[in-house]
mmCIF file of C-alpha atoms in Angstrom:
data_model
loop_
_atom_site.group_PDB
_atom_site.id
_atom_site.type_symbol
_atom_site.label_atom_id
_atom_site.label_comp_id
_atom_site.label_asym_id
_atom_site.label_seq_id
_atom_site.Cartn_x
_atom_site.Cartn_y
_atom_site.Cartn_z
ATOM 1 C CA UNK R 8 0.000 0.000 0.000
ATOM 2 C CA UNK R 9 1.437 3.398 -0.918
ATOM 3 C CA UNK R 10 2.147 5.540 2.151
ATOM 4 C CA UNK R 11 0.179 8.440 0.664
ATOM 5 C CA UNK R 12 -3.166 6.619 0.900
ATOM 6 C CA UNK R 13 -5.241 7.924 3.808
ATOM 7 C CA UNK R 14 -7.680 5.051 4.329
ATOM 8 C CA UNK R 15 -9.674 6.908 6.970
ATOM 9 C CA UNK R 16 -10.266 9.785 4.570
ATOM 10 C CA UNK R 17 -11.304 7.437 1.765
ATOM 11 C CA UNK R 18 -13.573 5.499 4.157
ATOM 12 C CA UNK R 19 -15.263 8.697 5.349
ATOM 13 C CA UNK R 20 -15.767 9.993 1.829
ATOM 14 C CA UNK R 21 -17.241 6.693 0.607
ATOM 15 C CA UNK R 22 -19.476 6.491 3.682
ATOM 16 C CA UNK R 23 -20.825 9.966 3.008
ATOM 17 C CA UNK R 24 -21.365 9.210 -0.669
ATOM 18 C CA UNK R 25 -23.175 5.959 0.108
ATOM 19 C CA UNK R 26 -25.609 7.861 2.303
ATOM 20 C CA UNK R 27 -26.229 10.418 -0.442
ATOM 21 C CA UNK R 28 -26.419 8.013 -3.391
ATOM 22 C CA UNK R 29 -29.885 7.955 -4.859
ATOM 23 C CA UNK R 30 -30.302 6.076 -8.111
ATOM 24 C CA UNK R 31 -27.666 3.427 -7.521
ATOM 25 C CA UNK R 32 -23.973 3.348 -6.818
ATOM 26 C CA UNK R 33 -22.919 4.495 -10.279
ATOM 27 C CA UNK R 34 -24.347 7.949 -9.547
ATOM 28 C CA UNK R 35 -21.395 8.649 -7.251
ATOM 29 C CA UNK R 36 -18.797 7.858 -9.934
ATOM 30 C CA UNK R 37 -18.132 11.525 -10.820
ATOM 31 C CA UNK R 38 -17.364 12.409 -7.215
ATOM 32 C CA UNK R 39 -15.235 9.286 -6.773
ATOM 33 C CA UNK R 40 -13.312 10.376 -9.881
ATOM 34 C CA UNK R 41 -12.818 13.826 -8.383
ATOM 35 C CA UNK R 42 -11.484 12.340 -5.147
ATOM 36 C CA UNK R 43 -9.346 9.439 -6.378
ATOM 37 C CA UNK R 44 -8.014 10.914 -9.634
ATOM 38 C CA UNK R 45 -8.187 14.673 -9.149
ATOM 39 C CA UNK R 46 -7.531 15.344 -5.472
ATOM 40 C CA UNK R 47 -5.626 12.309 -4.179
ATOM 41 C CA UNK R 48 -3.975 11.246 -7.447
ATOM 42 C CA UNK R 49 -4.321 7.572 -6.529
ATOM 43 C CA UNK R 50 -5.581 6.447 -9.947
ATOM 44 C CA UNK R 51 -5.207 7.530 -13.537
ATOM 45 C CA UNK R 52 -8.202 8.101 -15.798
ATOM 46 C CA UNK R 53 -7.499 4.759 -17.485
ATOM 47 C CA UNK R 54 -7.443 2.880 -14.167
ATOM 48 C CA UNK R 55 -10.639 4.588 -13.039
ATOM 49 C CA UNK R 56 -12.485 3.709 -16.245
ATOM 50 C CA UNK R 57 -11.171 0.133 -16.192
ATOM 51 C CA UNK R 58 -12.409 -0.292 -12.612
ATOM 52 C CA UNK R 59 -15.926 0.683 -13.597
ATOM 53 C CA UNK R 60 -15.833 -1.581 -16.655
ATOM 54 C CA UNK R 61 -14.599 -4.573 -14.635
ATOM 55 C CA UNK R 62 -17.230 -4.080 -11.941
ATOM 56 C CA UNK R 63 -20.042 -3.619 -14.473
ATOM 57 C CA UNK R 64 -19.022 -6.760 -16.368
ATOM 58 C CA UNK R 65 -18.805 -8.842 -13.184
ATOM 59 C CA UNK R 66 -21.849 -10.447 -11.617
ATOM 60 C CA UNK R 67 -23.024 -8.933 -8.379
ATOM 61 C CA UNK R 68 -23.927 -5.481 -7.135
ATOM 62 C CA UNK R 69 -22.784 -2.426 -9.070
ATOM 63 C CA UNK R 70 -21.222 -0.920 -5.949
ATOM 64 C CA UNK R 71 -18.237 -3.217 -6.483
ATOM 65 C CA UNK R 72 -16.615 -0.614 -8.732
ATOM 66 C CA UNK R 73 -15.748 1.380 -5.610
ATOM 67 C CA UNK R 74 -13.871 -1.540 -4.075
ATOM 68 C CA UNK R 75 -12.076 -2.308 -7.345
ATOM 69 C CA UNK R 76 -10.880 1.313 -7.630
ATOM 70 C CA UNK R 77 -9.500 1.540 -4.113
ATOM 71 C CA UNK R 78 -8.041 -1.965 -4.368
ATOM 72 C CA UNK R 79 -5.872 -0.716 -7.244
ATOM 73 C CA UNK R 80 -4.674 2.195 -5.127
ATOM 74 C CA UNK R 81 -4.373 0.640 -1.660
ATOM 75 C CA UNK R 82 -4.669 -3.137 -1.944
ATOM 76 C CA UNK R 83 -6.843 -5.305 0.283
ATOM 77 C CA UNK R 84 -6.894 -2.911 3.265
ATOM 78 C CA UNK R 85 -8.237 -0.182 0.988
ATOM 79 C CA UNK R 86 -10.867 -2.445 -0.546
ATOM 80 C CA UNK R 87 -12.001 -3.582 2.909
ATOM 81 C CA UNK R 88 -12.255 -0.003 4.205
ATOM 82 C CA UNK R 89 -14.156 1.048 1.120
ATOM 83 C CA UNK R 90 -16.637 -1.824 1.293
ATOM 84 C CA UNK R 91 -17.219 -1.074 4.965
ATOM 85 C CA UNK R 92 -18.002 2.534 4.070
ATOM 86 C CA UNK R 93 -20.135 1.682 1.050
ATOM 87 C CA UNK R 94 -22.511 -0.555 2.980
ATOM 88 C CA UNK R 95 -23.563 1.260 6.166
#
């Protein structure tokens, strides 16, 4: 896990977004892009788009794209923190 990843910050942001998401998890994708690509610089645009494509192609809930994105940036601890925040 890169030392620059603040898991508590990512967890809090995802938790807040999950409480505000109306219309499904994909509606928070623009704000996740702003956080992970723009502000934190954890992912590139290509990685962000690939995460959404992988999660949409996989069976299961659409919210998995959030875990796939943070997994790329912070590994299993990041994915676990994100899933905990995405399902309050």
